[in-house]
CSV table of C-alpha atoms in Angstrom, one decimal:
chain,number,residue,atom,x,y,z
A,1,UNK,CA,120.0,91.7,99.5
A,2,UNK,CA,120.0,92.8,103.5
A,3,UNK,CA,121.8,96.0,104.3
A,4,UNK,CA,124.8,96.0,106.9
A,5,UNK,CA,122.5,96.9,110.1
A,6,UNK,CA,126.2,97.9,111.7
A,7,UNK,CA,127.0,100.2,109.5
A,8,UNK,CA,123.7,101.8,109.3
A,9,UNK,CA,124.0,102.5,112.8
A,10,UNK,CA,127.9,103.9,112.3
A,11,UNK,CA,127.2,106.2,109.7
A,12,UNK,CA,123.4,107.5,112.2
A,13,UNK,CA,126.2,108.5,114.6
A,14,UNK,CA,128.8,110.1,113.0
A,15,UNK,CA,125.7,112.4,111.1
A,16,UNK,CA,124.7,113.5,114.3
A,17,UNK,CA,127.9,113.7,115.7
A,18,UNK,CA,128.9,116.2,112.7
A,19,UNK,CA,125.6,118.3,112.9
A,20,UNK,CA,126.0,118.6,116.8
A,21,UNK,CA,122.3,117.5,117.1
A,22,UNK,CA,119.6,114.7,116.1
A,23,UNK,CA,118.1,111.6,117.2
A,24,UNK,CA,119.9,108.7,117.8
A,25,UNK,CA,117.3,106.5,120.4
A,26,UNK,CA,114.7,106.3,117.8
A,27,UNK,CA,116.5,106.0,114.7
A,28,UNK,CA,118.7,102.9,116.0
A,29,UNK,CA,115.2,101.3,117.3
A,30,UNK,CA,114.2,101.5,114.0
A,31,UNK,CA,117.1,100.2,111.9
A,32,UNK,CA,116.0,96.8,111.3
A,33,UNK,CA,112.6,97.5,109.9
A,34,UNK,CA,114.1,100.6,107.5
A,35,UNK,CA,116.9,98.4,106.0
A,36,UNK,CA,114.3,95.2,105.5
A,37,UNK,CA,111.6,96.9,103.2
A,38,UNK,CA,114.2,99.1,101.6
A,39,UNK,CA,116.2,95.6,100.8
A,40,UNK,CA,113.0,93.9,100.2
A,41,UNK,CA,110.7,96.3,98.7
A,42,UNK,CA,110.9,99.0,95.6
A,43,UNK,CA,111.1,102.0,97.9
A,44,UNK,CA,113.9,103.4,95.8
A,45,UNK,CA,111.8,103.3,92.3
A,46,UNK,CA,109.8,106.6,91.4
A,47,UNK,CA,106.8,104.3,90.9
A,48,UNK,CA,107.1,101.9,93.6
A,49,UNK,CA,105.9,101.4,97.0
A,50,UNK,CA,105.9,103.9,99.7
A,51,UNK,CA,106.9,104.5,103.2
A,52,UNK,CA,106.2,107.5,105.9
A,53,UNK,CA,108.1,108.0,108.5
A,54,UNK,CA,105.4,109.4,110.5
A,55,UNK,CA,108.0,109.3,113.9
A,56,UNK,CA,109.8,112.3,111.4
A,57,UNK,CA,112.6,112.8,114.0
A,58,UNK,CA,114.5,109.4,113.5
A,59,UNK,CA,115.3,110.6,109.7
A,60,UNK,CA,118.5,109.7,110.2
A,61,UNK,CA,118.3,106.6,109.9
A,62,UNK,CA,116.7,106.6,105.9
A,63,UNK,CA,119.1,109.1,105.3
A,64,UNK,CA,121.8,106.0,106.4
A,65,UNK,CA,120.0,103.4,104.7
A,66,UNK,CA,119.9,105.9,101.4
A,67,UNK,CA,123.8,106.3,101.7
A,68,UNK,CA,124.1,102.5,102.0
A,69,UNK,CA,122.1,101.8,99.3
A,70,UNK,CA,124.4,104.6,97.3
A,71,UNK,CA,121.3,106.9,96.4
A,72,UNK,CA,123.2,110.2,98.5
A,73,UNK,CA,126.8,110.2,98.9
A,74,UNK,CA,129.4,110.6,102.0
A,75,UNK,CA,129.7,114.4,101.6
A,76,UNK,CA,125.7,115.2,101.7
A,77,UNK,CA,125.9,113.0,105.2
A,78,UNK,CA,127.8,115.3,106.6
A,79,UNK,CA,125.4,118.3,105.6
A,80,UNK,CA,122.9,117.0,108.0
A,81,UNK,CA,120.6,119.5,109.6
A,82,UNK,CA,122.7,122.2,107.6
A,83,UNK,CA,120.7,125.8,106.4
A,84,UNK,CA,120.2,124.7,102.2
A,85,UNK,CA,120.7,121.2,103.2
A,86,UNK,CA,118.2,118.5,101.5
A,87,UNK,CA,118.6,116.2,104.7
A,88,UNK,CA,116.7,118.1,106.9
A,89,UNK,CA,116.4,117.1,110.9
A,90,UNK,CA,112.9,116.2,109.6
A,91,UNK,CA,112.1,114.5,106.4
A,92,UNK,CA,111.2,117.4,103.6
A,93,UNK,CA,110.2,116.0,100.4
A,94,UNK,CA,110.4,119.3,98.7
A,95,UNK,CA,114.3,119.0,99.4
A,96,UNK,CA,115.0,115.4,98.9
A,97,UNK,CA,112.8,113.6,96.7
A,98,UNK,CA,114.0,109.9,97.3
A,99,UNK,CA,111.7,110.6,100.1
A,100,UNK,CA,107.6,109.7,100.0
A,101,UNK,CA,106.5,112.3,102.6
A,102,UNK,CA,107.1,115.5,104.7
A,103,UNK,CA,106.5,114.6,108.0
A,104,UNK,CA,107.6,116.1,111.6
A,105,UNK,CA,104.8,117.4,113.5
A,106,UNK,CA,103.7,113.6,115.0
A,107,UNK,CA,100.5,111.5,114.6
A,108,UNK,CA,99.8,112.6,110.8
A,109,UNK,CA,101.9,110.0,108.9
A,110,UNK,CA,99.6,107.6,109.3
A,111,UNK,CA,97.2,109.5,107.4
A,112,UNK,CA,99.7,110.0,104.6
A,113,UNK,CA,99.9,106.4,104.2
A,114,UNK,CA,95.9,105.8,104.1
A,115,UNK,CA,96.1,108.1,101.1
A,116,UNK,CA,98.6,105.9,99.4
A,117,UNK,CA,97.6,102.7,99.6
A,118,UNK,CA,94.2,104.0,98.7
A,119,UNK,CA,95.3,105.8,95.6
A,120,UNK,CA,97.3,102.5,94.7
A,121,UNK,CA,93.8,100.5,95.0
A,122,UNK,CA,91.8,103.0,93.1
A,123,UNK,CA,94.3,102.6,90.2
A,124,UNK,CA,94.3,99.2,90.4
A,125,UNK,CA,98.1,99.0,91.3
A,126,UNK,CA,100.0,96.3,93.2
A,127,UNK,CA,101.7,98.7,95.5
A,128,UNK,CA,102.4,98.6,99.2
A,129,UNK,CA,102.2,101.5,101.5
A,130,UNK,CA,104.2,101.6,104.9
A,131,UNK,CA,104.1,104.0,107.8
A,132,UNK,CA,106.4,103.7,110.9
A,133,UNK,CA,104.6,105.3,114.0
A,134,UNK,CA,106.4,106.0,117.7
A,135,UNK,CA,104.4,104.1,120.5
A,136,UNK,CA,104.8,108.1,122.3
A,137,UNK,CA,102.9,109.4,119.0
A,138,UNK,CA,100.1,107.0,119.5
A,139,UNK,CA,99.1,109.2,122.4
A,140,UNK,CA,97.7,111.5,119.3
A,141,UNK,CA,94.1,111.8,118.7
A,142,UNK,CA,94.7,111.7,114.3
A,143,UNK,CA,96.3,108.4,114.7
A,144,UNK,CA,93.4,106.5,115.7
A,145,UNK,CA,91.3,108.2,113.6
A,146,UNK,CA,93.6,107.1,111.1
A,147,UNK,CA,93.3,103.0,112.8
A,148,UNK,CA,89.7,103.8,112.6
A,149,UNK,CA,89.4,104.5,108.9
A,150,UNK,CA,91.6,102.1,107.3
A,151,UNK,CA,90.2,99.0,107.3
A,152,UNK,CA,86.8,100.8,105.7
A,153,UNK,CA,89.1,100.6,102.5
A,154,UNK,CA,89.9,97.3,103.2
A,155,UNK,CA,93.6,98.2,102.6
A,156,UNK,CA,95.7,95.3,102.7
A,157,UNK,CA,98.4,97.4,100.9
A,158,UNK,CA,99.0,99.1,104.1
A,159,UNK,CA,101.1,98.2,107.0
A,160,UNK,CA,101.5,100.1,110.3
A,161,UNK,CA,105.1,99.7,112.4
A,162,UNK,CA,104.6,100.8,115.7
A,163,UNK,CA,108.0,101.3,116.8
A,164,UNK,CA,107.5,100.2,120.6
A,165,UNK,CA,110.9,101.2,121.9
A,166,UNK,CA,108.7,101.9,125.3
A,167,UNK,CA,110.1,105.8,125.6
A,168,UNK,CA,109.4,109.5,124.5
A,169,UNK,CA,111.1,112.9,124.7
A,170,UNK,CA,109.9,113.6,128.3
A,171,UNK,CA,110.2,109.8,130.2
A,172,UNK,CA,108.9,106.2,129.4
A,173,UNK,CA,105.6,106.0,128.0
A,174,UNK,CA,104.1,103.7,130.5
A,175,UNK,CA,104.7,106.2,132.9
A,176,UNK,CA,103.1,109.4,130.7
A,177,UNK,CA,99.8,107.7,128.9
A,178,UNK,CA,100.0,104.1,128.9
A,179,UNK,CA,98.8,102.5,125.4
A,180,UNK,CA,97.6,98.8,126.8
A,181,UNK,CA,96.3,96.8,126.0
A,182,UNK,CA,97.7,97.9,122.5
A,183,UNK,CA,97.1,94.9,120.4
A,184,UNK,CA,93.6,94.6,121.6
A,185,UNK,CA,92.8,98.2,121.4
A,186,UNK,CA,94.4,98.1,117.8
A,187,UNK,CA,92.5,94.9,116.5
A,188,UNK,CA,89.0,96.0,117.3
A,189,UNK,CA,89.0,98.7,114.8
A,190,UNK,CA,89.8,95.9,112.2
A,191,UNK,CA,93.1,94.9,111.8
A,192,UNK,CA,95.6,92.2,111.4
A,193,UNK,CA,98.3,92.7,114.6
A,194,UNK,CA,100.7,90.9,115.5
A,195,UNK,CA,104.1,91.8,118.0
A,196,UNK,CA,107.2,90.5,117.4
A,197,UNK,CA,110.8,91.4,118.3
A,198,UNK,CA,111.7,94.6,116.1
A,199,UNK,CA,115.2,93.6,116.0
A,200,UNK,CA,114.8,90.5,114.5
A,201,UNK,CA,115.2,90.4,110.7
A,202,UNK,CA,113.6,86.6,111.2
A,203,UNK,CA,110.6,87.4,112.1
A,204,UNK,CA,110.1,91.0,109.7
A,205,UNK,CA,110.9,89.1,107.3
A,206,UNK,CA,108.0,86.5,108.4
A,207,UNK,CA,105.6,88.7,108.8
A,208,UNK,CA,105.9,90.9,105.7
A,209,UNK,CA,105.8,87.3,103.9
A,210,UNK,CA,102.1,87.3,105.2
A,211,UNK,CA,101.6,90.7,104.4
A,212,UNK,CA,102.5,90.1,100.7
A,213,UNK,CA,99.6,87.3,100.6
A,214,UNK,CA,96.8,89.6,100.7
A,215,UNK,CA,94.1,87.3,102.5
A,216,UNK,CA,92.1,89.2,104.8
A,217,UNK,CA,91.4,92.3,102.9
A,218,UNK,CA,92.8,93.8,106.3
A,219,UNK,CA,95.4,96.4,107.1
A,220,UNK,CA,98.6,95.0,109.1
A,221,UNK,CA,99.9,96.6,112.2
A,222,UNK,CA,102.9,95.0,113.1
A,223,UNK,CA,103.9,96.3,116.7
A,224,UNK,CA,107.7,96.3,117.3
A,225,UNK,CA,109.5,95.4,120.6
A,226,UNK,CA,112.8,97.5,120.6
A,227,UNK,CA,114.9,98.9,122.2
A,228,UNK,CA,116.1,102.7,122.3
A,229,UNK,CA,119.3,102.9,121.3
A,230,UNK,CA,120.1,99.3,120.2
A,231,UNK,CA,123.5,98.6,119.3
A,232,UNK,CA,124.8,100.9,121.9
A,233,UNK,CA,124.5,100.0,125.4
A,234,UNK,CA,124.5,103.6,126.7
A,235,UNK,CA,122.6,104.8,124.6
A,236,UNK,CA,119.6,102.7,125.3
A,237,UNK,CA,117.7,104.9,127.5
A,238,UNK,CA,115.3,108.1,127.5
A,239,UNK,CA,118.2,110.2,127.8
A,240,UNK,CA,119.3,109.7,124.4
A,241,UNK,CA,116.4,110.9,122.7
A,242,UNK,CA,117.9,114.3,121.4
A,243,UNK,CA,120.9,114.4,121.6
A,244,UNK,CA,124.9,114.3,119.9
A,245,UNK,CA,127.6,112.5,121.3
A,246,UNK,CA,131.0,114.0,122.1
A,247,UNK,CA,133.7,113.2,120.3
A,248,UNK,CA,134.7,110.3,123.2
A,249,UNK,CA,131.2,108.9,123.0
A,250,UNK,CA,131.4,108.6,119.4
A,251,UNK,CA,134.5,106.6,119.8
A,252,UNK,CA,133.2,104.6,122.2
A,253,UNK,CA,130.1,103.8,120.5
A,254,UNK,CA,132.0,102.9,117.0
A,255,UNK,CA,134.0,100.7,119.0
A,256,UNK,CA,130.8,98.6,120.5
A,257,UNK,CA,129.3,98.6,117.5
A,258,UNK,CA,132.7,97.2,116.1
A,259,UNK,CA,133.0,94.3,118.3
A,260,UNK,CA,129.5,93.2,118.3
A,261,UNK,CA,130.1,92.9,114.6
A,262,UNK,CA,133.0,90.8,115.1
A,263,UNK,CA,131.5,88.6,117.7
């Protein structure tokens, strides 16, 4: 089963639309990944595997995969970022327990994860353990201490996304604290890397058949090329990072989206 990418995107919009906030860049550079392993892995079972979304502010996007998946219905969409709400702007596992983490305040997912996939070795369980980082997050001291630790454990059950959409809150990244060379830096702590196009379902799907052989005894990083806003061509800049479209920017949007699906 792969989830309708399109429609993922469509419902992230009008959710943010309704709240009047949110994150739409970084949740749309991040809808391919999110609807693969929750097509492909048990992310939805109370025992299964695990992701953190360590980037917290692009929720909206599991939140849309959720509703596609029919774990949350239509109505609690539109409660997003509401006082009492369980979909929070953030993810809050105390509210919403489909969810494997709390996570907001960047750089510490990564650490989350660590502590998963260790747990599932030292109980002997086949379980994976996911974390989705922001390339603008890497720029976080905890994270490579986190890169640093992991392949200690020898934690093939972990895999890192670096969501490389090449933008943060305040301008591009190159530009703030460049991260190159990343792969390089990334590999000599002792990890698999590879980079592929984070759009492409192809070449997820490729890799995560890698990642399911288990025959390194090292933890993946998987960097993602995206794009800020894919799927809507003005959106895909540093000036949608926070914030809501108006109500003829939401038209306009579900119209693109609409014809690229009929293309």
């Amino acid at each position: 089963m792969n989830l309708d990418t399109k429609e993922i995107r469509k419902t992230i919009l009008k959710m943010i639309h309704a709240a009047g906030s949110g994150h739409i860049g970084g949740s749309f550079s991040i809808v391919e990944v999110v609807s693969y392993l929750y097509s492909n892995f048990n992310l939805s079972e109370k025992n299964g595997d695990k992701i953190i979304l360590s980037k917290g502010h692009a929720v909206p996007c599991i939140y849309s995969v959720l509703f596609q998946l029919g774990l949350i219905d239509e109505s609690e969409i539109y409660s997003f970022r509401k006082i009492d709400s369980r979909l929070q702007g953030h993810p809050d596992k105390k509210r919403l327990d489909l969810l494997h983490g709390t996570t907001g305040s960047l750089g510490q997912g990564l650490s989350l994860a660590i502590g998963h996939a260790l747990a599932f070795k030292m109980k002997n369980l086949q379980n994976n353990a996911f974390c989705i980082v922001g390339d603008g997050e890497l720029q976080e001291g905890q994270v490579w201490e986190s890169f640093m630790l992991a392949p200690k454990f020898k934690l093939d059950n972990l895999c890192c996304f670096i969501d490389r959409n090449g933008s943060q809150n305040d301008g591009h990244v190159d530009e703030i604290l460049s991260l190159d060379p990343l792969d390089k830096k990334i590999r000599s702590f002792g990890w698999d890397v590879c980079e592929i196009d984070g759009h492409s379902i192809e070449e997820i799907h490729s890799e995560m058949d890698k990642f399911k052989q288990r025959d390194n005894c090292m933890p993946k990083c998987v960097i993602l090329n995206t794009k800020k806003g894919m799927g809507v061509s003005f959106m895909m800049n540093p000036s949608w990072h926070a914030k809501a479209p108006t109500d003829s920017e939401l038209e306009s949007a579900l119209r693109e989206i609409d014809n690229e699906s009929d293309a």
